[in-house]
PDB file of C-alpha atoms in Angstrom:
ATOM      1  CA  UNK A   1      64.573 -27.028  48.465  1.00 41.00           C
ATOM      2  CA  UNK A   2      65.828 -30.434  49.525  1.00 39.00           C
ATOM      3  CA  UNK A   3      63.857 -33.099  51.359  1.00 38.00           C
ATOM      4  CA  UNK A   4      65.579 -32.441  54.704  1.00 40.00           C
ATOM      5  CA  UNK A   5      64.651 -28.812  55.090  1.00 46.00           C
ATOM      6  CA  UNK A   6      62.818 -29.220  58.446  1.00 47.00           C
ATOM      7  CA  UNK A   7      65.881 -30.847  60.066  1.00 51.00           C
ATOM      8  CA  UNK A   8      68.228 -28.161  58.761  1.00 70.00           C
ATOM      9  CA  UNK A   9      65.701 -25.480  59.529  1.00 79.00           C
ATOM     10  CA  UNK A  10      65.678 -26.034  63.280  1.00 87.00           C
ATOM     11  CA  UNK A  11      69.417 -25.348  63.486  1.00 87.00           C
ATOM     12  CA  UNK A  12      69.279 -22.307  61.214  1.00 89.00           C
ATOM     13  CA  UNK A  13      66.320 -20.941  63.128  1.00 91.00           C
ATOM     14  CA  UNK A  14      67.942 -21.387  66.547  1.00 92.00           C
ATOM     15  CA  UNK A  15      71.221 -19.871  65.376  1.00 91.00           C
ATOM     16  CA  UNK A  16      69.441 -16.855  63.939  1.00 91.00           C
ATOM     17  CA  UNK A  17      67.548 -16.338  67.188  1.00 91.00           C
ATOM     18  CA  UNK A  18      70.499 -16.649  69.550  1.00 90.00           C
ATOM     19  CA  UNK A  19      72.436 -14.226  67.331  1.00 90.00           C
ATOM     20  CA  UNK A  20      69.866 -11.542  68.232  1.00 89.00           C
ATOM     21  CA  UNK A  21      70.546 -11.661  71.987  1.00 87.00           C
ATOM     22  CA  UNK A  22      73.588 -10.138  73.634  1.00 85.00           C
ATOM     23  CA  UNK A  23      75.046 -11.784  76.767  1.00 82.00           C
ATOM     24  CA  UNK A  24      74.349  -8.685  78.857  1.00 80.00           C
ATOM     25  CA  UNK A  25      70.644  -8.971  78.115  1.00 80.00           C
ATOM     26  CA  UNK A  26      70.452 -12.289  79.960  1.00 79.00           C
ATOM     27  CA  UNK A  27      72.766 -11.442  82.826  1.00 77.00           C
ATOM     28  CA  UNK A  28      76.006 -12.891  81.418  1.00 74.00           C
ATOM     29  CA  UNK A  29      79.357 -11.122  81.452  1.00 71.00           C
ATOM     30  CA  UNK A  30      81.141 -10.643  78.150  1.00 70.00           C
ATOM     31  CA  UNK A  31      84.735 -11.896  78.234  1.00 66.00           C
ATOM     32  CA  UNK A  32      87.066 -10.967  75.378  1.00 61.00           C
ATOM     33  CA  UNK A  33      86.272 -11.114  71.694  1.00 67.00           C
ATOM     34  CA  UNK A  34      83.423 -13.378  70.657  1.00 70.00           C
ATOM     35  CA  UNK A  35      83.576 -15.344  67.433  1.00 72.00           C
ATOM     36  CA  UNK A  36      79.811 -15.458  67.003  1.00 73.00           C
ATOM     37  CA  UNK A  37      77.182 -12.710  67.335  1.00 79.00           C
ATOM     38  CA  UNK A  38      74.827 -13.023  70.268  1.00 85.00           C
ATOM     39  CA  UNK A  39      74.779 -16.032  72.565  1.00 88.00           C
ATOM     40  CA  UNK A  40      76.981 -19.089  72.255  1.00 87.00           C
ATOM     41  CA  UNK A  41      75.413 -22.547  72.194  1.00 91.00           C
ATOM     42  CA  UNK A  42      76.967 -23.283  75.571  1.00 91.00           C
ATOM     43  CA  UNK A  43      75.291 -20.213  77.055  1.00 89.00           C
ATOM     44  CA  UNK A  44      71.874 -21.118  75.688  1.00 92.00           C
ATOM     45  CA  UNK A  45      72.228 -24.620  77.089  1.00 92.00           C
ATOM     46  CA  UNK A  46      73.280 -23.291  80.502  1.00 91.00           C
ATOM     47  CA  UNK A  47      70.400 -20.818  80.708  1.00 91.00           C
ATOM     48  CA  UNK A  48      67.864 -23.397  79.480  1.00 92.00           C
ATOM     49  CA  UNK A  49      69.042 -26.036  81.947  1.00 93.00           C
ATOM     50  CA  UNK A  50      70.048 -28.685  79.390  1.00 93.00           C
ATOM     51  CA  UNK A  51      73.414 -30.219  78.601  1.00 92.00           C
ATOM     52  CA  UNK A  52      75.586 -28.598  75.955  1.00 92.00           C
ATOM     53  CA  UNK A  53      75.736 -31.881  74.057  1.00 92.00           C
ATOM     54  CA  UNK A  54      71.948 -32.133  74.006  1.00 91.00           C
ATOM     55  CA  UNK A  55      71.508 -28.562  72.755  1.00 92.00           C
ATOM     56  CA  UNK A  56      74.099 -29.130  70.018  1.00 91.00           C
ATOM     57  CA  UNK A  57      72.216 -32.244  68.901  1.00 89.00           C
ATOM     58  CA  UNK A  58      69.030 -30.207  68.794  1.00 89.00           C
ATOM     59  CA  UNK A  59      70.614 -27.567  66.549  1.00 86.00           C
ATOM     60  CA  UNK A  60      71.856 -30.387  64.326  1.00 83.00           C
ATOM     61  CA  UNK A  61      68.375 -31.854  64.016  1.00 73.00           C
ATOM     62  CA  UNK A  62      69.194 -34.792  66.296  1.00 66.00           C
ATOM     63  CA  UNK A  63      67.309 -33.603  69.367  1.00 55.00           C
ATOM     64  CA  UNK A  64      65.201 -36.741  69.706  1.00 49.00           C
ATOM     65  CA  UNK A  65      68.043 -38.483  71.522  1.00 46.00           C
ATOM     66  CA  UNK A  66      68.897 -38.191  75.224  1.00 45.00           C
ATOM     67  CA  UNK A  67      66.564 -38.102  78.192  1.00 42.00           C
ATOM     68  CA  UNK A  68      64.668 -34.837  77.641  1.00 48.00           C
ATOM     69  CA  UNK A  69      62.170 -36.256  75.209  1.00 48.00           C
ATOM     70  CA  UNK A  70      58.571 -37.338  75.010  1.00 47.00           C
ATOM     71  CA  UNK A  71      57.342 -40.911  74.995  1.00 42.00           C
ATOM     72  CA  UNK A  72      57.083 -40.742  71.205  1.00 46.00           C
ATOM     73  CA  UNK A  73      60.737 -39.747  70.880  1.00 50.00           C
ATOM     74  CA  UNK A  74      60.359 -36.034  70.196  1.00 69.00           C
ATOM     75  CA  UNK A  75      61.894 -33.162  72.107  1.00 82.00           C
ATOM     76  CA  UNK A  76      59.847 -32.429  75.226  1.00 86.00           C
ATOM     77  CA  UNK A  77      57.719 -29.320  75.648  1.00 88.00           C
ATOM     78  CA  UNK A  78      59.706 -28.468  78.776  1.00 92.00           C
ATOM     79  CA  UNK A  79      62.985 -28.265  76.846  1.00 92.00           C
ATOM     80  CA  UNK A  80      61.515 -26.273  73.986  1.00 93.00           C
ATOM     81  CA  UNK A  81      59.746 -23.941  76.419  1.00 94.00           C
ATOM     82  CA  UNK A  82      63.012 -23.321  78.255  1.00 94.00           C
ATOM     83  CA  UNK A  83      64.890 -22.588  75.028  1.00 94.00           C
ATOM     84  CA  UNK A  84      62.086 -20.308  73.842  1.00 94.00           C
ATOM     85  CA  UNK A  85      62.311 -18.397  77.124  1.00 93.00           C
ATOM     86  CA  UNK A  86      66.087 -17.960  76.832  1.00 93.00           C
ATOM     87  CA  UNK A  87      65.852 -16.864  73.197  1.00 93.00           C
ATOM     88  CA  UNK A  88      62.879 -14.611  73.950  1.00 93.00           C
ATOM     89  CA  UNK A  89      60.702 -16.108  71.240  1.00 94.00           C
ATOM     90  CA  UNK A  90      57.273 -14.631  70.733  1.00 93.00           C
ATOM     91  CA  UNK A  91      54.179 -16.845  70.577  1.00 93.00           C
ATOM     92  CA  UNK A  92      54.432 -17.462  66.832  1.00 92.00           C
ATOM     93  CA  UNK A  93      58.161 -18.216  66.968  1.00 93.00           C
ATOM     94  CA  UNK A  94      57.632 -20.547  69.932  1.00 93.00           C
ATOM     95  CA  UNK A  95      54.970 -22.512  68.057  1.00 91.00           C
ATOM     96  CA  UNK A  96      57.187 -22.634  64.980  1.00 91.00           C
ATOM     97  CA  UNK A  97      60.086 -24.039  67.029  1.00 91.00           C
ATOM     98  CA  UNK A  98      57.830 -26.813  68.339  1.00 90.00           C
ATOM     99  CA  UNK A  99      56.861 -27.654  64.758  1.00 87.00           C
ATOM    100  CA  UNK A 100      60.329 -27.837  63.214  1.00 87.00           C
ATOM    101  CA  UNK A 101      62.169 -29.310  66.224  1.00 85.00           C
ATOM    102  CA  UNK A 102      60.247 -32.560  66.298  1.00 74.00           C
ATOM    103  CA  UNK A 103      60.890 -35.404  63.865  1.00 56.00           C
ATOM    104  CA  UNK A 104      58.096 -36.043  61.435  1.00 58.00           C
ATOM    105  CA  UNK A 105      56.752 -39.515  60.759  1.00 45.00           C
ATOM    106  CA  UNK A 106      56.680 -39.350  56.987  1.00 42.00           C
ATOM    107  CA  UNK A 107      55.219 -42.018  54.809  1.00 41.00           C
ATOM    108  CA  UNK A 108      57.563 -43.419  52.199  1.00 40.00           C
ATOM    109  CA  UNK A 109      57.439 -41.261  49.085  1.00 42.00           C
ATOM    110  CA  UNK A 110      55.235 -38.621  50.744  1.00 44.00           C
ATOM    111  CA  UNK A 111      57.270 -35.772  49.251  1.00 48.00           C
ATOM    112  CA  UNK A 112      56.840 -37.219  45.768  1.00 49.00           C
ATOM    113  CA  UNK A 113      53.048 -37.151  45.972  1.00 55.00           C
ATOM    114  CA  UNK A 114      51.194 -33.981  45.141  1.00 60.00           C
ATOM    115  CA  UNK A 115      48.513 -32.962  47.639  1.00 62.00           C
ATOM    116  CA  UNK A 116      44.998 -32.802  46.202  1.00 68.00           C
ATOM    117  CA  UNK A 117      44.134 -29.535  44.501  1.00 70.00           C
ATOM    118  CA  UNK A 118      42.450 -27.233  47.027  1.00 79.00           C
ATOM    119  CA  UNK A 119      38.780 -26.525  46.409  1.00 86.00           C
ATOM    120  CA  UNK A 120      36.716 -23.722  47.857  1.00 91.00           C
ATOM    121  CA  UNK A 121      33.274 -24.885  48.940  1.00 91.00           C
ATOM    122  CA  UNK A 122      30.303 -23.229  47.177  1.00 93.00           C
ATOM    123  CA  UNK A 123      29.097 -21.867  50.494  1.00 94.00           C
ATOM    124  CA  UNK A 124      32.372 -19.996  50.975  1.00 94.00           C
ATOM    125  CA  UNK A 125      32.009 -18.402  47.531  1.00 95.00           C
ATOM    126  CA  UNK A 126      28.463 -17.327  48.432  1.00 96.00           C
ATOM    127  CA  UNK A 127      29.865 -15.792  51.611  1.00 95.00           C
ATOM    128  CA  UNK A 128      32.460 -13.852  49.589  1.00 96.00           C
ATOM    129  CA  UNK A 129      29.869 -12.630  47.101  1.00 95.00           C
ATOM    130  CA  UNK A 130      27.681 -11.420  49.954  1.00 94.00           C
ATOM    131  CA  UNK A 131      30.423  -8.987  51.034  1.00 93.00           C
ATOM    132  CA  UNK A 132      29.494  -6.464  48.364  1.00 88.00           C
ATOM    133  CA  UNK A 133      31.251  -3.528  50.058  1.00 90.00           C
ATOM    134  CA  UNK A 134      34.379  -5.361  51.180  1.00 94.00           C
ATOM    135  CA  UNK A 135      37.085  -6.750  48.912  1.00 96.00           C
ATOM    136  CA  UNK A 136      37.641 -10.368  49.947  1.00 97.00           C
ATOM    137  CA  UNK A 137      39.470 -13.456  48.740  1.00 97.00           C
ATOM    138  CA  UNK A 138      40.610 -16.898  49.918  1.00 97.00           C
ATOM    139  CA  UNK A 139      44.246 -17.955  50.297  1.00 96.00           C
ATOM    140  CA  UNK A 140      45.519 -21.530  50.425  1.00 94.00           C
ATOM    141  CA  UNK A 141      48.510 -22.918  52.317  1.00 92.00           C
ATOM    142  CA  UNK A 142      50.975 -21.704  49.631  1.00 94.00           C
ATOM    143  CA  UNK A 143      49.332 -18.259  49.539  1.00 95.00           C
ATOM    144  CA  UNK A 144      47.611 -19.145  46.264  1.00 96.00           C
ATOM    145  CA  UNK A 145      44.481 -17.092  45.638  1.00 96.00           C
ATOM    146  CA  UNK A 146      41.730 -19.707  45.398  1.00 96.00           C
ATOM    147  CA  UNK A 147      38.585 -17.550  45.179  1.00 96.00           C
ATOM    148  CA  UNK A 148      37.491 -13.917  45.376  1.00 97.00           C
ATOM    149  CA  UNK A 149      34.492 -11.614  45.190  1.00 96.00           C
ATOM    150  CA  UNK A 150      33.857  -8.926  42.580  1.00 94.00           C
ATOM    151  CA  UNK A 151      35.340  -6.074  44.605  1.00 95.00           C
ATOM    152  CA  UNK A 152      38.356  -8.165  45.578  1.00 96.00           C
ATOM    153  CA  UNK A 153      38.939  -8.791  41.881  1.00 95.00           C
ATOM    154  CA  UNK A 154      38.476  -5.106  41.078  1.00 94.00           C
ATOM    155  CA  UNK A 155      41.167  -4.183  43.598  1.00 95.00           C
ATOM    156  CA  UNK A 156      43.665  -6.962  42.863  1.00 93.00           C
ATOM    157  CA  UNK A 157      42.891  -8.033  39.292  1.00 91.00           C
ATOM    158  CA  UNK A 158      42.982 -11.769  40.047  1.00 93.00           C
ATOM    159  CA  UNK A 159      40.849 -12.775  37.065  1.00 92.00           C
ATOM    160  CA  UNK A 160      43.292 -11.118  34.652  1.00 91.00           C
ATOM    161  CA  UNK A 161      46.224 -13.209  35.887  1.00 89.00           C
ATOM    162  CA  UNK A 162      47.190 -16.700  34.696  1.00 89.00           C
ATOM    163  CA  UNK A 163      46.546 -19.378  37.331  1.00 88.00           C
ATOM    164  CA  UNK A 164      50.233 -19.597  38.278  1.00 86.00           C
ATOM    165  CA  UNK A 165      50.284 -15.834  38.786  1.00 88.00           C
ATOM    166  CA  UNK A 166      47.484 -15.956  41.348  1.00 94.00           C
ATOM    167  CA  UNK A 167      49.985 -16.404  44.125  1.00 96.00           C
ATOM    168  CA  UNK A 168      50.922 -13.630  46.537  1.00 96.00           C
ATOM    169  CA  UNK A 169      54.666 -14.432  46.842  1.00 97.00           C
ATOM    170  CA  UNK A 170      55.063 -14.658  43.050  1.00 96.00           C
ATOM    171  CA  UNK A 171      53.166 -11.385  42.658  1.00 94.00           C
ATOM    172  CA  UNK A 172      55.347  -9.637  45.234  1.00 96.00           C
ATOM    173  CA  UNK A 173      58.752 -10.933  44.124  1.00 97.00           C
ATOM    174  CA  UNK A 174      58.485 -11.972  40.474  1.00 95.00           C
ATOM    175  CA  UNK A 175      55.927  -9.600  38.942  1.00 92.00           C
ATOM    176  CA  UNK A 176      57.569  -6.253  38.075  1.00 89.00           C
ATOM    177  CA  UNK A 177      54.200  -4.587  38.692  1.00 89.00           C
ATOM    178  CA  UNK A 178      54.304  -5.730  42.333  1.00 90.00           C
ATOM    179  CA  UNK A 179      56.516  -2.843  43.448  1.00 92.00           C
ATOM    180  CA  UNK A 180      54.135  -0.377  41.845  1.00 92.00           C
ATOM    181  CA  UNK A 181      51.084  -2.083  43.322  1.00 93.00           C
ATOM    182  CA  UNK A 182      52.433  -1.951  46.890  1.00 96.00           C
ATOM    183  CA  UNK A 183      53.787   1.496  47.869  1.00 95.00           C
ATOM    184  CA  UNK A 184      55.208  -0.062  51.042  1.00 96.00           C
ATOM    185  CA  UNK A 185      56.750  -2.924  49.117  1.00 97.00           C
ATOM    186  CA  UNK A 186      59.583  -3.684  51.547  1.00 96.00           C
ATOM    187  CA  UNK A 187      57.161  -4.218  54.443  1.00 96.00           C
ATOM    188  CA  UNK A 188      54.844  -6.355  52.292  1.00 96.00           C
ATOM    189  CA  UNK A 189      57.787  -8.442  51.069  1.00 97.00           C
ATOM    190  CA  UNK A 190      59.090  -9.098  54.593  1.00 97.00           C
ATOM    191  CA  UNK A 191      55.614 -10.020  55.834  1.00 96.00           C
ATOM    192  CA  UNK A 192      55.044 -12.341  52.871  1.00 97.00           C
ATOM    193  CA  UNK A 193      58.299 -14.242  53.465  1.00 97.00           C
ATOM    194  CA  UNK A 194      57.677 -14.516  57.215  1.00 96.00           C
ATOM    195  CA  UNK A 195      54.235 -15.998  56.584  1.00 95.00           C
ATOM    196  CA  UNK A 196      55.521 -18.355  53.874  1.00 95.00           C
ATOM    197  CA  UNK A 197      58.268 -19.656  56.184  1.00 94.00           C
ATOM    198  CA  UNK A 198      55.633 -20.353  58.819  1.00 92.00           C
ATOM    199  CA  UNK A 199      53.725 -22.413  56.247  1.00 92.00           C
ATOM    200  CA  UNK A 200      56.955 -24.168  55.228  1.00 90.00           C
ATOM    201  CA  UNK A 201      57.409 -25.375  58.789  1.00 88.00           C
ATOM    202  CA  UNK A 202      53.851 -26.657  59.010  1.00 87.00           C
ATOM    203  CA  UNK A 203      53.712 -28.343  55.601  1.00 87.00           C
ATOM    204  CA  UNK A 204      57.291 -29.459  55.024  1.00 83.00           C
ATOM    205  CA  UNK A 205      56.133 -32.503  53.018  1.00 84.00           C
ATOM    206  CA  UNK A 206      54.307 -30.404  50.423  1.00 89.00           C
ATOM    207  CA  UNK A 207      56.366 -30.692  47.202  1.00 91.00           C
ATOM    208  CA  UNK A 208      54.626 -27.714  45.586  1.00 92.00           C
ATOM    209  CA  UNK A 209      55.444 -25.522  48.560  1.00 93.00           C
ATOM    210  CA  UNK A 210      59.079 -26.644  48.415  1.00 91.00           C
ATOM    211  CA  UNK A 211      59.100 -25.930  44.681  1.00 93.00           C
ATOM    212  CA  UNK A 212      57.661 -22.447  45.246  1.00 95.00           C
ATOM    213  CA  UNK A 213      60.372 -21.589  47.787  1.00 95.00           C
ATOM    214  CA  UNK A 214      63.008 -22.947  45.395  1.00 94.00           C
ATOM    215  CA  UNK A 215      61.629 -20.939  42.478  1.00 96.00           C
ATOM    216  CA  UNK A 216      61.548 -17.706  44.470  1.00 97.00           C
ATOM    217  CA  UNK A 217      65.048 -18.337  45.858  1.00 96.00           C
ATOM    218  CA  UNK A 218      66.401 -18.872  42.364  1.00 96.00           C
ATOM    219  CA  UNK A 219      64.713 -15.891  40.721  1.00 96.00           C
ATOM    220  CA  UNK A 220      64.689 -13.208  43.424  1.00 97.00           C
ATOM    221  CA  UNK A 221      67.685 -11.890  45.351  1.00 97.00           C
ATOM    222  CA  UNK A 222      65.314 -10.001  47.655  1.00 97.00           C
ATOM    223  CA  UNK A 223      63.511 -13.214  48.511  1.00 97.00           C
ATOM    224  CA  UNK A 224      66.798 -15.041  49.223  1.00 96.00           C
ATOM    225  CA  UNK A 225      67.908 -12.269  51.569  1.00 96.00           C
ATOM    226  CA  UNK A 226      64.642 -12.210  53.497  1.00 96.00           C
ATOM    227  CA  UNK A 227      64.381 -16.010  53.632  1.00 95.00           C
ATOM    228  CA  UNK A 228      67.824 -16.136  55.248  1.00 92.00           C
ATOM    229  CA  UNK A 229      66.533 -13.958  58.113  1.00 92.00           C
ATOM    230  CA  UNK A 230      64.358 -16.861  59.348  1.00 93.00           C
ATOM    231  CA  UNK A 231      61.547 -14.548  60.442  1.00 94.00           C
ATOM    232  CA  UNK A 232      58.175 -16.208  61.090  1.00 93.00           C
ATOM    233  CA  UNK A 233      54.956 -14.276  61.459  1.00 90.00           C
ATOM    234  CA  UNK A 234      51.212 -14.769  61.267  1.00 88.00           C
ATOM    235  CA  UNK A 235      49.364 -12.308  59.047  1.00 86.00           C
ATOM    236  CA  UNK A 236      46.118 -12.339  61.001  1.00 90.00           C
ATOM    237  CA  UNK A 237      45.322  -8.639  60.637  1.00 93.00           C
ATOM    238  CA  UNK A 238      46.962  -5.364  59.712  1.00 94.00           C
ATOM    239  CA  UNK A 239      46.892  -2.577  57.156  1.00 96.00           C
ATOM    240  CA  UNK A 240      48.003  -2.803  53.550  1.00 95.00           C
ATOM    241  CA  UNK A 241      48.337   0.020  51.044  1.00 96.00           C
ATOM    242  CA  UNK A 242      47.594  -0.612  47.387  1.00 96.00           C
ATOM    243  CA  UNK A 243      48.105   1.820  44.540  1.00 96.00           C
ATOM    244  CA  UNK A 244      45.206   1.080  42.195  1.00 94.00           C
ATOM    245  CA  UNK A 245      45.612   2.247  38.564  1.00 91.00           C
ATOM    246  CA  UNK A 246      42.105   3.755  38.537  1.00 91.00           C
ATOM    247  CA  UNK A 247      41.000   4.313  42.140  1.00 93.00           C
ATOM    248  CA  UNK A 248      44.354   5.639  43.330  1.00 94.00           C
ATOM    249  CA  UNK A 249      45.933   4.960  46.721  1.00 96.00           C
ATOM    250  CA  UNK A 250      43.871   2.641  48.918  1.00 96.00           C
ATOM    251  CA  UNK A 251      44.605   2.225  52.627  1.00 97.00           C
ATOM    252  CA  UNK A 252      43.124  -1.131  53.497  1.00 97.00           C
ATOM    253  CA  UNK A 253      42.890  -2.549  57.029  1.00 97.00           C
ATOM    254  CA  UNK A 254      42.353  -6.307  56.798  1.00 97.00           C
ATOM    255  CA  UNK A 255      41.172  -9.187  58.940  1.00 96.00           C
ATOM    256  CA  UNK A 256      41.578 -12.905  58.284  1.00 96.00           C
ATOM    257  CA  UNK A 257      39.244 -15.801  59.063  1.00 94.00           C
ATOM    258  CA  UNK A 258      39.978 -19.525  58.900  1.00 91.00           C
ATOM    259  CA  UNK A 259      37.520 -21.498  56.805  1.00 89.00           C
ATOM    260  CA  UNK A 260      35.620 -24.010  58.946  1.00 79.00           C
ATOM    261  CA  UNK A 261      36.536 -27.643  58.294  1.00 77.00           C
ATOM    262  CA  UNK A 262      39.506 -26.503  56.183  1.00 83.00           C
ATOM    263  CA  UNK A 263      42.113 -24.731  58.330  1.00 83.00           C
ATOM    264  CA  UNK A 264      44.480 -24.504  55.360  1.00 88.00           C
ATOM    265  CA  UNK A 265      42.196 -21.930  53.730  1.00 94.00           C
ATOM    266  CA  UNK A 266      42.038 -18.355  54.966  1.00 95.00           C
ATOM    267  CA  UNK A 267      39.528 -15.658  54.039  1.00 96.00           C
ATOM    268  CA  UNK A 268      41.132 -12.218  53.785  1.00 97.00           C
ATOM    269  CA  UNK A 269      38.726  -9.283  54.058  1.00 97.00           C
ATOM    270  CA  UNK A 270      39.666  -5.636  53.571  1.00 97.00           C
ATOM    271  CA  UNK A 271      37.769  -3.533  56.104  1.00 95.00           C
ATOM    272  CA  UNK A 272      38.174   0.216  55.485  1.00 94.00           C
ATOM    273  CA  UNK A 273      36.363   2.491  57.913  1.00 93.00           C
ATOM    274  CA  UNK A 274      32.944   3.662  56.726  1.00 91.00           C
ATOM    275  CA  UNK A 275      33.105   7.173  55.339  1.00 92.00           C
ATOM    276  CA  UNK A 276      36.868   7.082  54.820  1.00 95.00           C
ATOM    277  CA  UNK A 277      38.431   8.175  51.556  1.00 95.00           C
ATOM    278  CA  UNK A 278      39.327   4.564  50.771  1.00 96.00           C
ATOM    279  CA  UNK A 279      35.754   3.407  51.441  1.00 95.00           C
ATOM    280  CA  UNK A 280      34.456   6.057  49.041  1.00 94.00           C
ATOM    281  CA  UNK A 281      36.953   5.038  46.395  1.00 95.00           C
ATOM    282  CA  UNK A 282      35.986   1.381  46.813  1.00 94.00           C
ATOM    283  CA  UNK A 283      32.301   2.274  46.448  1.00 92.00           C
ATOM    284  CA  UNK A 284      33.093   4.057  43.217  1.00 91.00           C
ATOM    285  CA  UNK A 285      35.228   1.170  42.023  1.00 90.00           C
ATOM    286  CA  UNK A 286      32.404  -1.233  42.867  1.00 85.00           C
ATOM    287  CA  UNK A 287      29.913   0.795  40.857  1.00 84.00           C
ATOM    288  CA  UNK A 288      32.202   0.615  37.826  1.00 77.00           C
ATOM    289  CA  UNK A 289      32.463  -3.169  38.062  1.00 67.00           C
ATOM    290  CA  UNK A 290      28.687  -3.558  37.910  1.00 60.00           C
ATOM    291  CA  UNK A 291      28.239  -1.391  34.838  1.00 49.00           C
TER     292      UNK A 291
END
């Protein structure tokens, strides 16, 4: 990925979102054949109450000009809120637009400097180990697996992977075993890309994150296709199915928690219902790991 991805991203994101909305959905009349799917830029500008020239500059990553800006030179909340309303963005998409639409004040050479290696505090590891009946692990900003408990390792096999392989996107798209591990692979893949794009907007100056996106784009056609969709999504909770080689099919509801004092780290905890078939299989799997 190149160093200007946030500026190009705002235009790609807005184009992908206006392509989803038909004129009739927002009260406009369709006249003749349209060269672009969805709304035209002129129509978005009209509905949002901004000039066409200003909206075009925004799609081109030049939205800090003009009068609809903040004192610091960024696009105003009012403009972004109006565009989000017209494009029917959900809460996550709206927040993402605010992130990528505003110019970043980068320090010279910031992209060339590697961020410090993430470390999981000892207290967090103790917390993980205390969850004896729940598989749990910690993810970093690039969806690297930074720590885990015994049952989390038994389910996912983190300790058997090389350090570079302890990364959810690489596991999903580059490890041939990923499609066997996840019976609902297509859904997991789409969710993984949507979450990674959200991180890319937040941490655009992270060279390792840029390198990860570049690696996946180069090596995986599926990743390239999904990345081009410009979907963004938080993975705060849900249900994931895993086909374990010993325990069989596991249906795993999960919840996520942000680590205090380190919002870039997220604890993922699988929470199967007590007495369920998956809970019984996990109990058996846990007993094997302690033998």
